[in-house]
XYZ file of C-alpha atoms in Angstrom:
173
model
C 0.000 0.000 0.000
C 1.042 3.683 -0.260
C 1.123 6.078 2.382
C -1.497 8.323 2.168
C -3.315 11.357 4.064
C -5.907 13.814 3.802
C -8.088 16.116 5.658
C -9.827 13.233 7.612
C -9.795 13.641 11.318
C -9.557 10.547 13.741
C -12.863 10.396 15.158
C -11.457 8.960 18.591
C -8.212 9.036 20.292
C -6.238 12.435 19.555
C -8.759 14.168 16.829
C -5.639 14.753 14.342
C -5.224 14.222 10.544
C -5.784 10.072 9.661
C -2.984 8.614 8.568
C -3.785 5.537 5.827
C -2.813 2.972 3.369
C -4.219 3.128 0.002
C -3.494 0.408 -3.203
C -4.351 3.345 -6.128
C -1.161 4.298 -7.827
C -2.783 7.728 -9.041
C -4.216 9.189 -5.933
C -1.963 12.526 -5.249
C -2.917 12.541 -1.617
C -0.056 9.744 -1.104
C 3.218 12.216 -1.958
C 5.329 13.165 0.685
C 8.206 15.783 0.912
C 11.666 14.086 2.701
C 12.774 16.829 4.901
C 15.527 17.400 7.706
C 14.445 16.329 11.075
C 13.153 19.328 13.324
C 14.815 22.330 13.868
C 17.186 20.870 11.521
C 18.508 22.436 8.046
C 19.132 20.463 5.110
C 19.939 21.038 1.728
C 17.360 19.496 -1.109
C 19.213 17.179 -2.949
C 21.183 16.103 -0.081
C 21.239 12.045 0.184
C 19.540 10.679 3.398
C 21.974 8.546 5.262
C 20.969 5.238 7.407
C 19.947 6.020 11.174
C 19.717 9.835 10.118
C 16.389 11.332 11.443
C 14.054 13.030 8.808
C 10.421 14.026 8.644
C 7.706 13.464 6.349
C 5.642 16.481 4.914
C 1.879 15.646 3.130
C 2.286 17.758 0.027
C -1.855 18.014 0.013
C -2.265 19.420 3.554
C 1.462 20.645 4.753
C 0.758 18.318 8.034
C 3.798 16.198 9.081
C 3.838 12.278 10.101
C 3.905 12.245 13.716
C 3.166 9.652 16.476
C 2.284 10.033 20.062
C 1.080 7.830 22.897
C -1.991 7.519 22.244
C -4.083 4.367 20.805
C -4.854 3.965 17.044
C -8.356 3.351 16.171
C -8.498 -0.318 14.836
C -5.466 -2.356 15.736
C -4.883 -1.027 19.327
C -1.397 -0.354 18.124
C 0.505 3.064 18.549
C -1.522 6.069 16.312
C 0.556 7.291 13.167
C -1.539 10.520 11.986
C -0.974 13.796 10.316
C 0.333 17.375 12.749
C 1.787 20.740 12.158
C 1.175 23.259 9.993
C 3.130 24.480 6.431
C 5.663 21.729 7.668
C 5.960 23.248 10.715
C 5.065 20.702 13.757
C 7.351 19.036 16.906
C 9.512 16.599 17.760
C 7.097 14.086 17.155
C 7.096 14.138 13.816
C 11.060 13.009 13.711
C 11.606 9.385 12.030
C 14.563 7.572 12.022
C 15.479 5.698 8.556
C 16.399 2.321 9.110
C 18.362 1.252 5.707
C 21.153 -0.780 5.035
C 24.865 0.975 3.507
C 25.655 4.492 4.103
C 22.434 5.980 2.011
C 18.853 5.555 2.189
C 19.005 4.488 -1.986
C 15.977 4.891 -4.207
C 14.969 1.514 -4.968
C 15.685 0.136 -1.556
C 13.453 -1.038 1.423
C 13.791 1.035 4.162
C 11.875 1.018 7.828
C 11.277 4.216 9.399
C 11.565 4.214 13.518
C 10.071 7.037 15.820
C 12.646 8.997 17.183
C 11.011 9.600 20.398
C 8.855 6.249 21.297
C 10.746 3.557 19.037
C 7.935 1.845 17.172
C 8.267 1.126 13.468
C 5.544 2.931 10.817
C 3.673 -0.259 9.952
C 0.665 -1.205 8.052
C -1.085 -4.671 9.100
C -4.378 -4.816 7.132
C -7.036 -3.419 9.399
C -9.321 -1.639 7.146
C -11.366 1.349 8.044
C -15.539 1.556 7.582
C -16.665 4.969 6.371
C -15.901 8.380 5.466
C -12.322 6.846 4.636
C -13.809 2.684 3.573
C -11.472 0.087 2.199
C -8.093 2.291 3.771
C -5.729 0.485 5.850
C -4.884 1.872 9.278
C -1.004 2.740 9.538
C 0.190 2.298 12.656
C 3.424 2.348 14.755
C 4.536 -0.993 16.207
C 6.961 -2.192 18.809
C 8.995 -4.423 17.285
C 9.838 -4.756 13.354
C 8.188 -7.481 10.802
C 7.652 -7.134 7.522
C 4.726 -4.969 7.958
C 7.427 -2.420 8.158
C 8.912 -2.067 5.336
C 8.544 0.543 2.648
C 10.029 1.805 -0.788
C 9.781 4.911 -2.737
C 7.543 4.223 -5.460
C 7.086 7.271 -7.716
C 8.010 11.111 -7.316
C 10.625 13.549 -7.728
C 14.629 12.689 -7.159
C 16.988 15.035 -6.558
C 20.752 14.362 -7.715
C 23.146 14.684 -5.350
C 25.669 17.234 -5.005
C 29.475 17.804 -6.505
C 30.579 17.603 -2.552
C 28.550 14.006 -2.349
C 29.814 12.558 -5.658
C 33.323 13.307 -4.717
C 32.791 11.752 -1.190
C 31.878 8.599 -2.856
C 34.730 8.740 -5.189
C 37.507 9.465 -2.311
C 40.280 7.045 -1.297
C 42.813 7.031 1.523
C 46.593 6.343 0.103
């Protein structure tokens, strides 16, 4: 599934922006803007290395993906939803990417990990009833599975920078 968002409150539990999982390829409510963690500056273009902490903007709403203690609707899992405003939101919204080498690469499977309470973005197949039917609920779980895996499907890549190519093209003599 993709990860998706739109104006859709969570009826229950914290009243923010719902968080889901959506199968349609074409649905431009499922693009999301890599950015540097909070507080944090970072230059577009700039490769994302493994264990660095980013955040996730919704391009549709400007809300960031955030989790917090409180219970998500279906699974009874840790809620994942949508916070902030224009990109601007807290420390909650800081993920860690979990990737293996030095860079988060394009075609790779990566996990992302909560920065402040540890549990891995995760989609299980719980499926929500109205306004938002047939959408899975993303969650955050404790420990990682395979529910926890994602991969950048479609969108805009930056290439990196002259000071990144030559850092992958240095030696030590």
């Amino acid at each position: 599934v993709r990860l998706h968002s739109h104006d859709v409150r969570y009826g229950s539990g914290s009243g923010q922006q719902s968080v889901t999982g959506v199968s349609a390829a074409d649905d431009g409510n499922s693009y999301w803007r890599v950015r540097g963690r909070t507080a944090a500056v970072c230059e577009r273009g700039q490769p994302v290395r493994c264990g660095q902490a980013i955040r996730l903007t919704h391009l549709g709403t400007g809300r960031n993906l955030h989790s917090h203690h409180f219970v998500s609707p279906l699974s009874g899992n840790q809620e994942v939803s949508a916070f902030g405003e224009d990109g601007e939101g807290d420390y909650l919204d800081d993920w860690m990417v979990l990737c293996s080498g030095t860079y988060w690469a394009r075609d790779s499977e990566v996990r992302f990990q909560h920065a402040s309470t540890d549990v891995f973005l995760s989609v299980t197949g719980e499926q929500y009833g109205r306004p938002i039917n047939g959408q899975k609920e993303v969650h955050g779980m404790a420990s990682s599975s395979q529910n926890n895996y994602w991969k950048v499907m479609e969108g805009i890549f930056m290439q990196p920078g002259e000071v990144f190519k030559a850092e992958q093209h240095h030696t030590e003599l």
